[in-house]
XYZ file of C-alpha atoms in Angstrom:
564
model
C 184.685 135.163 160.325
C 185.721 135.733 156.743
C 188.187 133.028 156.918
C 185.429 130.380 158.570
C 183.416 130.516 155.062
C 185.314 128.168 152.621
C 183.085 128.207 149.269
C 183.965 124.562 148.580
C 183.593 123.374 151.909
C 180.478 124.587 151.660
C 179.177 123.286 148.713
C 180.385 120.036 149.873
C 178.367 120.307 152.914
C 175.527 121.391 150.865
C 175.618 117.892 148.195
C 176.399 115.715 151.148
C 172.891 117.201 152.267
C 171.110 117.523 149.123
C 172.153 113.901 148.699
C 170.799 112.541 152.222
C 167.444 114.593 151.970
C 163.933 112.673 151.752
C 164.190 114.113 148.170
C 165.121 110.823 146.084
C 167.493 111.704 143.682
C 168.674 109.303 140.325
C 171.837 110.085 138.907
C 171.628 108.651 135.255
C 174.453 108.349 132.538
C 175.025 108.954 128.597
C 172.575 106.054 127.865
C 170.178 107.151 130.028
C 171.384 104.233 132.704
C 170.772 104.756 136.510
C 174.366 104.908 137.809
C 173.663 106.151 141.340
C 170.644 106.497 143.785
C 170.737 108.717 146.928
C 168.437 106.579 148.967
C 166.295 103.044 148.691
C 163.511 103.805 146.549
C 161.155 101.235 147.631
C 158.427 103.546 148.456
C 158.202 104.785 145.068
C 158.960 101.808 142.775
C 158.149 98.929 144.773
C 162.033 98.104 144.225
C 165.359 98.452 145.901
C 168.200 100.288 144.919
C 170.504 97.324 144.341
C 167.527 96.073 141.377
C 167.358 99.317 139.932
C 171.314 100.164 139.710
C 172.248 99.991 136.166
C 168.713 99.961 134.459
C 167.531 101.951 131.936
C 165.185 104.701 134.370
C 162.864 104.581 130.760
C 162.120 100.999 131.509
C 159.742 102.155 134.570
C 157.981 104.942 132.709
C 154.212 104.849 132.048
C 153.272 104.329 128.360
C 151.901 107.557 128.594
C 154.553 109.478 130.050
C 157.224 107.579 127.688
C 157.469 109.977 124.829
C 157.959 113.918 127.239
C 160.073 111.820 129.540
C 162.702 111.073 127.035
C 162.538 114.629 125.384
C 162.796 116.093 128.551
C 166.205 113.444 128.964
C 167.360 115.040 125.946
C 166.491 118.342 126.498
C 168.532 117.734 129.968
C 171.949 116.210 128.091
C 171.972 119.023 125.559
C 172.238 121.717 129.092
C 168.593 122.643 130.032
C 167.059 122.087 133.428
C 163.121 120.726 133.047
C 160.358 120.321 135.392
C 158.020 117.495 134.550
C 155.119 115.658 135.646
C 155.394 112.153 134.969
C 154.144 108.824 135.489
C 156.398 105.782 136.870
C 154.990 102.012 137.191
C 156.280 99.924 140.204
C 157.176 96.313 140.910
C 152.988 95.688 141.949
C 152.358 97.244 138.839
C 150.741 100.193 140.739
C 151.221 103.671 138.927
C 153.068 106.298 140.379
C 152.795 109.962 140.004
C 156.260 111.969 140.439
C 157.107 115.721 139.997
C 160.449 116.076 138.666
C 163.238 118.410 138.031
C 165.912 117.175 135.763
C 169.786 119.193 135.733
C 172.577 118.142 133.763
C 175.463 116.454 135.412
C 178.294 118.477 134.262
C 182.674 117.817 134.738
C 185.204 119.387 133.466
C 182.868 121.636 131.354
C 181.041 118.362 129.684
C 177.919 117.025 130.218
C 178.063 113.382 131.345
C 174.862 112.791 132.050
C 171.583 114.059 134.173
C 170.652 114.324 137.643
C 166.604 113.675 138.328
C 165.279 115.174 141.848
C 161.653 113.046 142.240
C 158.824 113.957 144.576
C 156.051 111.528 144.733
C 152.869 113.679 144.454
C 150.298 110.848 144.134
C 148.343 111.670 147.050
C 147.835 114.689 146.952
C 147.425 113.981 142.556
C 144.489 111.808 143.786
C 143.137 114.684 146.488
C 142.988 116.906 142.945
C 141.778 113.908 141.393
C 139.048 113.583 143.881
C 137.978 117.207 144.085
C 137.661 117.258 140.717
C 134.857 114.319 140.537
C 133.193 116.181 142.580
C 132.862 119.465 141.212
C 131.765 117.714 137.896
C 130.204 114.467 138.839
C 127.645 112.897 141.004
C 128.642 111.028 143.620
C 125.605 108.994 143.928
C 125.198 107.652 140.353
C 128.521 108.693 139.122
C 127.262 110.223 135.815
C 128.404 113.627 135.367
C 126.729 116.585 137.378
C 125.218 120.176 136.039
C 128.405 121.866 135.954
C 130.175 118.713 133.901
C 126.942 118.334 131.467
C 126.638 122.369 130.748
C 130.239 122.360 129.491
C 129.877 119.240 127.279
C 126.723 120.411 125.454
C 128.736 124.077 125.602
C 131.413 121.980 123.225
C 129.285 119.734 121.079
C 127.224 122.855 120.327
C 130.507 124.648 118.802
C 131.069 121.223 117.271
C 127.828 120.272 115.585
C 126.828 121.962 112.067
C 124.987 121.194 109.386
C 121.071 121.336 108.772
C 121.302 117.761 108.516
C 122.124 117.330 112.237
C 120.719 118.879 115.517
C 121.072 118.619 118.746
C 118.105 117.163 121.188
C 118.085 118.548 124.926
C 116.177 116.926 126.764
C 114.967 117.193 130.924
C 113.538 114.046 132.355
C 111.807 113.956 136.129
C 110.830 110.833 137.520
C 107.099 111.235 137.803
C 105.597 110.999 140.964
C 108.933 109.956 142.704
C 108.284 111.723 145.978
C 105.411 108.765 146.759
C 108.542 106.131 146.399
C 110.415 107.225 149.041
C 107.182 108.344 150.546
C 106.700 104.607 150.637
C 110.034 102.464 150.309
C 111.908 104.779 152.241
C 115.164 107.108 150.837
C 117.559 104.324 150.893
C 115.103 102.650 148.364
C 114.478 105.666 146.529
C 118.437 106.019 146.255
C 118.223 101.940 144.808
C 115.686 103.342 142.028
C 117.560 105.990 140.840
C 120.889 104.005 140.207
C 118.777 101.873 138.261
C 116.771 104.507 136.392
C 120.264 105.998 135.562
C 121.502 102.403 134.805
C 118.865 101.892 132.401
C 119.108 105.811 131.129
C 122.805 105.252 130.228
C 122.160 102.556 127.558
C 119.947 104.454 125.685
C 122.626 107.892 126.066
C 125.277 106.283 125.511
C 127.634 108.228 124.014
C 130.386 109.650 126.627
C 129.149 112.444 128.694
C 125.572 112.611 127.113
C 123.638 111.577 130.251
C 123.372 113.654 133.772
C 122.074 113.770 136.816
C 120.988 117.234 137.377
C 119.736 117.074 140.864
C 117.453 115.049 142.874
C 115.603 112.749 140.597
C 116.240 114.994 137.525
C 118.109 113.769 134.814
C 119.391 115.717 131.569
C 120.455 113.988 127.976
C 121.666 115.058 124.627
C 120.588 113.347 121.276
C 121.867 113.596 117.749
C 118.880 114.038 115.636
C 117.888 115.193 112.023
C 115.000 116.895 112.640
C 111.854 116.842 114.929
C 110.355 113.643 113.408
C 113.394 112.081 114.507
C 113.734 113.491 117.825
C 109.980 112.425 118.391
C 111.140 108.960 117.255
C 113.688 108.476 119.935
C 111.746 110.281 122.567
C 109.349 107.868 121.917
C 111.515 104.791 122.584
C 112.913 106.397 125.432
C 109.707 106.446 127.223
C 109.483 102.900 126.586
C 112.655 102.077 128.347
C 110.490 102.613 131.159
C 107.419 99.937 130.483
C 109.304 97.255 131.890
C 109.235 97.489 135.315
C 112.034 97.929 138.124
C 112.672 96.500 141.568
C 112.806 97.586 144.991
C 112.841 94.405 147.556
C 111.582 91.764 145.373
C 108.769 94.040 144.819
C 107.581 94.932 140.764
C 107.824 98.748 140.536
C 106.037 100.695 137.504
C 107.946 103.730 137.061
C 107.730 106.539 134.379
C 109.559 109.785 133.241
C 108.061 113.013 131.755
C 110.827 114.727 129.276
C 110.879 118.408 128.495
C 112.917 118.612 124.867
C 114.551 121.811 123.731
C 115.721 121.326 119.512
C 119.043 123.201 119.391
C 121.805 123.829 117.054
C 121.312 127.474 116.249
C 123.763 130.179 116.696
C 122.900 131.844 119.408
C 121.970 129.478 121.699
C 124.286 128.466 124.615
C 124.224 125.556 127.122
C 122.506 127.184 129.449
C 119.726 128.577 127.290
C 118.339 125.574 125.962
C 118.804 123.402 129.483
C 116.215 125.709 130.529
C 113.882 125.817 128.034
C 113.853 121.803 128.092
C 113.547 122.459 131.658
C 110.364 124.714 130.748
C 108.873 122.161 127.916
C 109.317 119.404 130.783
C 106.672 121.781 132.994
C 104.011 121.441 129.868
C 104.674 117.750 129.914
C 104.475 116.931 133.396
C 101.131 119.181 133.066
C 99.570 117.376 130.348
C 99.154 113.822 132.432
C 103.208 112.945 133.088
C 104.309 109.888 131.181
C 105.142 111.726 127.714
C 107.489 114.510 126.083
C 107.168 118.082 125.100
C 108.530 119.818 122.604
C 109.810 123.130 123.764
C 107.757 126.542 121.635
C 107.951 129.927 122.467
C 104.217 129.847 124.182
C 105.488 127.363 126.621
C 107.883 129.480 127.670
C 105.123 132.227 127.839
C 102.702 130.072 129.699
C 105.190 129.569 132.488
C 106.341 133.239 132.481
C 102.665 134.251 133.230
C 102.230 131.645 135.994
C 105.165 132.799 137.927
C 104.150 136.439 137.003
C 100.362 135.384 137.946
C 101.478 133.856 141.375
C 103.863 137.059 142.666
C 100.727 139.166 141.378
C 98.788 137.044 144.161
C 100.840 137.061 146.871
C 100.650 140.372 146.439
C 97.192 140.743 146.460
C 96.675 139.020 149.427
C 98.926 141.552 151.551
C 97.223 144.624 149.843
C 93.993 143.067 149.610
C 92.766 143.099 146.716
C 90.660 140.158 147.078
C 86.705 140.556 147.571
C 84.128 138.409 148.100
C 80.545 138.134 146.180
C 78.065 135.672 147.305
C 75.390 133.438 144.983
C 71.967 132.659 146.508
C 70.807 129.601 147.404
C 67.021 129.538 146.698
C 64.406 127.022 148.227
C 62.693 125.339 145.223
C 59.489 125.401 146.688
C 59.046 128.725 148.341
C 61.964 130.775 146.386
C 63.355 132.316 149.254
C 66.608 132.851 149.929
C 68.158 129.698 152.194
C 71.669 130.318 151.689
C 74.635 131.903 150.162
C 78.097 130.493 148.450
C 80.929 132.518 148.874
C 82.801 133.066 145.792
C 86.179 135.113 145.839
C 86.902 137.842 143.337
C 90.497 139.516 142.550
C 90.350 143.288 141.894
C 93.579 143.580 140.259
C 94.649 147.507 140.162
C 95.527 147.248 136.569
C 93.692 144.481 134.899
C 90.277 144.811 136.473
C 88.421 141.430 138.240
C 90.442 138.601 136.782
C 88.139 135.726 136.426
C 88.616 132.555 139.025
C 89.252 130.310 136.252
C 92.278 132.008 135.798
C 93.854 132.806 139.248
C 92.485 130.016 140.916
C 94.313 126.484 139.103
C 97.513 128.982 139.969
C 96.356 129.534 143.355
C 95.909 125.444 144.149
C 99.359 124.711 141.917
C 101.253 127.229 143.680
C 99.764 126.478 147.406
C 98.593 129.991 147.830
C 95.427 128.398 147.273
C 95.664 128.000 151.626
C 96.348 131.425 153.075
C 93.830 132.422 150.423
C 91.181 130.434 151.402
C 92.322 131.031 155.310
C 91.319 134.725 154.347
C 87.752 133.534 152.576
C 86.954 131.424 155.688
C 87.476 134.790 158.099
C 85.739 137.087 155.361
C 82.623 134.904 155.097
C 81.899 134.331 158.532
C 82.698 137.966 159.512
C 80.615 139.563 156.969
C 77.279 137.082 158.075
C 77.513 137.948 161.502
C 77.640 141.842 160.278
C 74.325 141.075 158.611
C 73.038 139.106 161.443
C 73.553 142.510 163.519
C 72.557 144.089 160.876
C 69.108 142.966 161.473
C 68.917 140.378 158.031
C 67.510 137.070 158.776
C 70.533 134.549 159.624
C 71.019 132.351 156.675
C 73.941 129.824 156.256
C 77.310 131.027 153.643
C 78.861 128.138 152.386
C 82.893 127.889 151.956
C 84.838 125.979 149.579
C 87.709 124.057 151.103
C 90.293 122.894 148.520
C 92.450 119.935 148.889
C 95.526 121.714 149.990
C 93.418 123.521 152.827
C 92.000 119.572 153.663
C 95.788 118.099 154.247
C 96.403 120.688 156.516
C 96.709 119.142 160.337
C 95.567 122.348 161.910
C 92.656 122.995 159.743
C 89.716 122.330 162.624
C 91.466 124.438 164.842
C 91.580 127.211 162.330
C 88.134 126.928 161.683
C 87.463 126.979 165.469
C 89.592 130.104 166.116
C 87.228 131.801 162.868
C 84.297 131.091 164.588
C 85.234 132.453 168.005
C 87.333 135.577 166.045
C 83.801 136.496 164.455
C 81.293 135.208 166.771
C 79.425 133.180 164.606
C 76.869 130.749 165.531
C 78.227 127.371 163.575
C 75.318 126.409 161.984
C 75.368 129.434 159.749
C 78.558 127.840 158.397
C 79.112 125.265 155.832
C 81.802 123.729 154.524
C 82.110 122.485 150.413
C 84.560 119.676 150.207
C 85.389 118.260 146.548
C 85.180 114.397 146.109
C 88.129 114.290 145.862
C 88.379 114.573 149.522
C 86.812 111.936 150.309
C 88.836 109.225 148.442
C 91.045 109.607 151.360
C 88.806 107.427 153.909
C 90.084 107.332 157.303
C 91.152 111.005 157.314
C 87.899 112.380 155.725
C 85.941 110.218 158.086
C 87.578 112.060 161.103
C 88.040 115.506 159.696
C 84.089 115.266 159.184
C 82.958 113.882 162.286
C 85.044 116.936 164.139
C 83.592 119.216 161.604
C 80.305 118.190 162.517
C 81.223 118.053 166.172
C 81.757 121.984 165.531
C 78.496 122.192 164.162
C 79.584 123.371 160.884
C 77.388 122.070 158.105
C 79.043 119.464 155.303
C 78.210 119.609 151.948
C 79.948 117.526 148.569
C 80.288 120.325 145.530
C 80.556 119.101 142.010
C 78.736 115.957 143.146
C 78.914 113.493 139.925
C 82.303 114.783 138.128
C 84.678 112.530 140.486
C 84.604 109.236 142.207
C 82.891 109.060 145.407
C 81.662 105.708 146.546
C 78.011 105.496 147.413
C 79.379 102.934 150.137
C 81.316 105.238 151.628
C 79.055 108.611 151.113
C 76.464 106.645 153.861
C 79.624 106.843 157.071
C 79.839 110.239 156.062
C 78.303 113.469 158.010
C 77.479 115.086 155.406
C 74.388 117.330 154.778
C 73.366 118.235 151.229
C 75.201 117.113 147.789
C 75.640 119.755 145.031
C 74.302 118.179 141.718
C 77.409 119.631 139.103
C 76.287 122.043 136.363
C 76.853 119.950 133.434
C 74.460 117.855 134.175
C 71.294 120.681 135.275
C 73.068 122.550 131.434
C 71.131 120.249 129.576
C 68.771 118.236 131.637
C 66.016 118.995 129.908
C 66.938 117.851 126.518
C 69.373 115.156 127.698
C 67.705 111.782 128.439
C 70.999 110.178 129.776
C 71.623 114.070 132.042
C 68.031 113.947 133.607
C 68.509 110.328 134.819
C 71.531 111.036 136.514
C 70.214 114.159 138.185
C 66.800 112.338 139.313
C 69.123 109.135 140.311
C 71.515 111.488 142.708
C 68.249 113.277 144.140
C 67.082 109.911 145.038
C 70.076 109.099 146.404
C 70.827 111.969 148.571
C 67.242 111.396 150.013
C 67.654 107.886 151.065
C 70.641 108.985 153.063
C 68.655 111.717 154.254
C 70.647 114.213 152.068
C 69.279 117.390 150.686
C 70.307 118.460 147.097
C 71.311 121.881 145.776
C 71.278 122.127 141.755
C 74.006 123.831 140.371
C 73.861 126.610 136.845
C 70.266 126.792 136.706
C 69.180 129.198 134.289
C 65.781 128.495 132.473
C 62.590 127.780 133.768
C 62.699 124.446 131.908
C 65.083 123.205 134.269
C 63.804 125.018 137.487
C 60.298 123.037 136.814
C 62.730 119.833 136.024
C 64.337 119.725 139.315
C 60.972 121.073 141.410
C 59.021 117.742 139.632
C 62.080 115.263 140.682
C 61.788 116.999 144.718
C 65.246 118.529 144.277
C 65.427 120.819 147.575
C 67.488 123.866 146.059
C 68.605 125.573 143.490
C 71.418 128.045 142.630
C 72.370 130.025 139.236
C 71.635 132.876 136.909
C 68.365 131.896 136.943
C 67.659 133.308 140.650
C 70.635 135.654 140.718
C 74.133 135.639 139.883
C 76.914 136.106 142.189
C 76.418 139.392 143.760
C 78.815 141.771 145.770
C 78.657 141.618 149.866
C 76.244 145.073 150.091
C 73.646 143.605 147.674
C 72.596 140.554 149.610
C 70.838 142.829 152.017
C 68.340 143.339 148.619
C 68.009 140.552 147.434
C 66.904 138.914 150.805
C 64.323 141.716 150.991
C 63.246 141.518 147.352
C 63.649 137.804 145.867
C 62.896 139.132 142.340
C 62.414 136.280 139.849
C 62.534 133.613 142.074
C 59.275 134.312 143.597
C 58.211 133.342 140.632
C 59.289 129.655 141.175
């Protein structure tokens, strides 16, 4: 066997092979002149072998790769072997990417030129490519993504310094964008956002200012000098937006809200101030949309304590700590009792009752608003029919129904299954709808008429704060309009108030209407309303809101309002 294995057989063998693999190797002289070629190179250069033979290999380099390639040729003459990544340009003028190992070409103990092994790696260089735009850039709008934008404002921050120069981060949402595709469709919303980020992009336009964050969120950086500056921009930004785009030949008014976080300091990071522009863009987009806000250290506050205020709730709800107390509804001419408005309470185990001017805007914002008012609807009607039994005279509880209970499409049946849960007569219910509510016409029109099909009474609360049509109040089933406090407050003194008040009661009459006046608390106004035939009355004048096991009282002892 020993005498089968002959080294330089062998290592014949092993060139001949080396030299007939897929592997295209270059043999290049002294002058750095291709002398030999183990196979066409067509695929590669876009040029046979017989046009390449004697050329100089630096004539197909990239401009780029130029200057390494030729060290690495020296590097390679003087003995070393080299692996480089380089760039070759073919016949079409198409660029070529090539890994390469580089050996000297040695006889007789003298270098005589170099030997270059080439492996085109430009498809799987554009796979990297490729995976790389998308890890840092959108693919929709092509501006760069989160990821991409956090590590550019990571560098400028370690870049910028000075007082005389800050850096502006600043959150933009496209306000109200959901109705667009509500309406267009997503393909058109997709239209609108390449030309909101068109339009975004010439006013960041410095490389790698601009993002697109997610959805239709967009995040920029600015240069500024201080906050009068920052306000300037901001305030040419939003006018980008006062020309209008289009979708389908049709005009299209669109406008941003901007969240702005003023950074620059030494402890801040990318992160950090991203979301505290994310948080000052919350305050904005509260305040009316259309504007910018400044990022201070009570926004950030504000939102901790709604998010805080919201858990709290959900909480609440599972360990019920919600109660109910009930405000009487008093017939102006006889002062008795005619009614009752349920009114929920929070007994929080720490804080005490938290007032419903404070849970309840988080409630509606945060949609707990609906499986809180599910629970008020089955408290209210459970605890009248435990009167009823009780032996007190049946009286209707009224229910507020918020807007986010209203878009509900199981809403009737839910109040259906309440009544049958509780056995309550429906006419000892009645529902309190906002105007709101009724701007949407066709669905208010049948949620009423099914409500009244129930026989569940209607009534409109807050009547004269929003913008019901008079038109449209005559189609609809309802039964008594609540007059809103600030007019009854100062009716009496208030020329302008007690014309509105006697206008609505004479309204509500011709449509065969009864009216229910809301905060009464003097005498003044309870003689008011009883001269103008207003039917009812509620308020701290008669009582104020009371807790569940006092109604029983006050049905058997009016108190005051007797005194009517």
């Amino acid at each position: 066997m020993s005498g089968w294995f002959d080294k330089s057989s062998i290592q014949l063998e092993l060139l001949n092979s080396i030299y007939n693999s897929p592997v295209t190797i270059a043999v290049l002289d002294h002058h750095g002149l291709i002398r030999d070629l183990n196979r066409d190179p067509y695929d590669i250069f876009g040029y046979h072998g017989e046009e390449m033979l004697g050329g100089r290999f630096a004539d197909w380099l990239d401009e780029d790769s130029y200057d390494d390639a030729v060290q690495t040729y020296r590097r390679t003459i003087a003995g070393e072997k080299c692996t480089q990544s380089i760039r070759v340009v073919g016949k079409s003028g198409q660029t070529v990417n090539l890994n390469v190992f580089t050996a000297p070409l040695v006889k007789d103990e003298e270098t005589i030129g170099v030997v270059i092994f080439m492996n085109d790696v430009s498809d799987h260089k554009r796979s990297l490519d490729r995976i790389h735009y998308m890890a840092y850039y959108d693919d929709m709008t092509g501006l760069p993504n989160r990821r991409h934008f956090t590590q550019c404002l990571e560098d400028r921050l370690d870049r910028i310094g000075g007082d005389d120069c800050r850096l502006a981060v600043c959150y933009l949402d496209v306000d109200r964008f959901k109705l667009v595709n509500a309406s267009f469709g997503r393909d058109a919303g997709d239209i609108l956002l390449l030309q909101i980020a068109e339009r975004l992009t010439r006013f960041f336009h410095e490389p790698d200012s601009l993002a697109r964050m997610e959805g239709d969120e967009f995040a920029g950086m600015l240069a500024v000098r201080d906050i009068q500056d920052a306000g300037d921009r901001l305030e040419e930004l939003i006018r980008l937006f006062d020309n209008p785009f289009e979708l389908g030949g049709v005009p299209l008014h669109v406008s941003v809200s901007i969240g702005v976080m003023i950074g620059g300091g030494t402890d801040e990071d990318a992160s950090a101030l991203l979301k505290k522009a994310d948080t000052a863009l919350y305050r904005a987009k509260e305040n009316g949309r259309n504007d910018y806000s400044f990022y201070t250290d009570d926004v950030e506050h504000d939102a901790l304590h709604k998010l805080t205020l919201q858990h709290e709730m959900m909480n609440a709800l599972q360990n019920h700590e919600f109660l109910l107390h009930y405000q009487p509804q008093y017939d102006l001419e006889s002062g008795r009792i005619v009614g009752l408005e349920a009114l929920v309470r929070w007994n929080h185990p720490v804080r005490g009752l938290v007032p419903p001017g404070e849970f309840i805007p988080a409630a509606e914002e945060s949609g707990i608003i609906v499986p809180l008012g599910d629970w008020v609807l089955q408290e209210a009607c459970r605890q009248n029919k435990e009167w009823q039994e009780a032996g007190m005279a049946p009286i209707p509880v009224s229910v507020n129904l918020s807007f986010r209970q209203f878009t509900q499409r199981n809403l009737i049946g839910k109040i259906a299954s309440v009544l049958k849960q509780t056995s309550l007569d429906p006419q000892y219910l009645e529902l309190e709808i906002t105007e709101s509510i009724t701007m949407d016409l066709d669905r208010a029109s049948l949620f009423l008429k099914e409500v009244r099909e129930l026989g569940v009474g209607i009534s409109i609360d807050d009547f004269g704060t929003g913008y019901s049509s008079f038109h449209y109040l005559r189609h609809f089933p309802i039964g008594c309009l609540k007059i809103d406090r600030s007019f009854v407050q100062d009716i009496v003194g208030n020329s302008n108030n007690a014309a509105i008040v006697s206008a609505i009661i004479d309204m509500a009459h011709n449509l065969q209407m009864d009216v229910i006046a809301e905060g009464v608390e003097t005498i003044e106004q309870v003689s008011f309303l009883r001269n103008r035939g207003c039917d009812e009355m509620q308020g701290y004048y008669g009582s104020p809101p009371v807790p569940g096991h006092r109604i029983a009282e006050l049905m058997a002892e009016p108190g005051e309002a007797s005194a009517f």
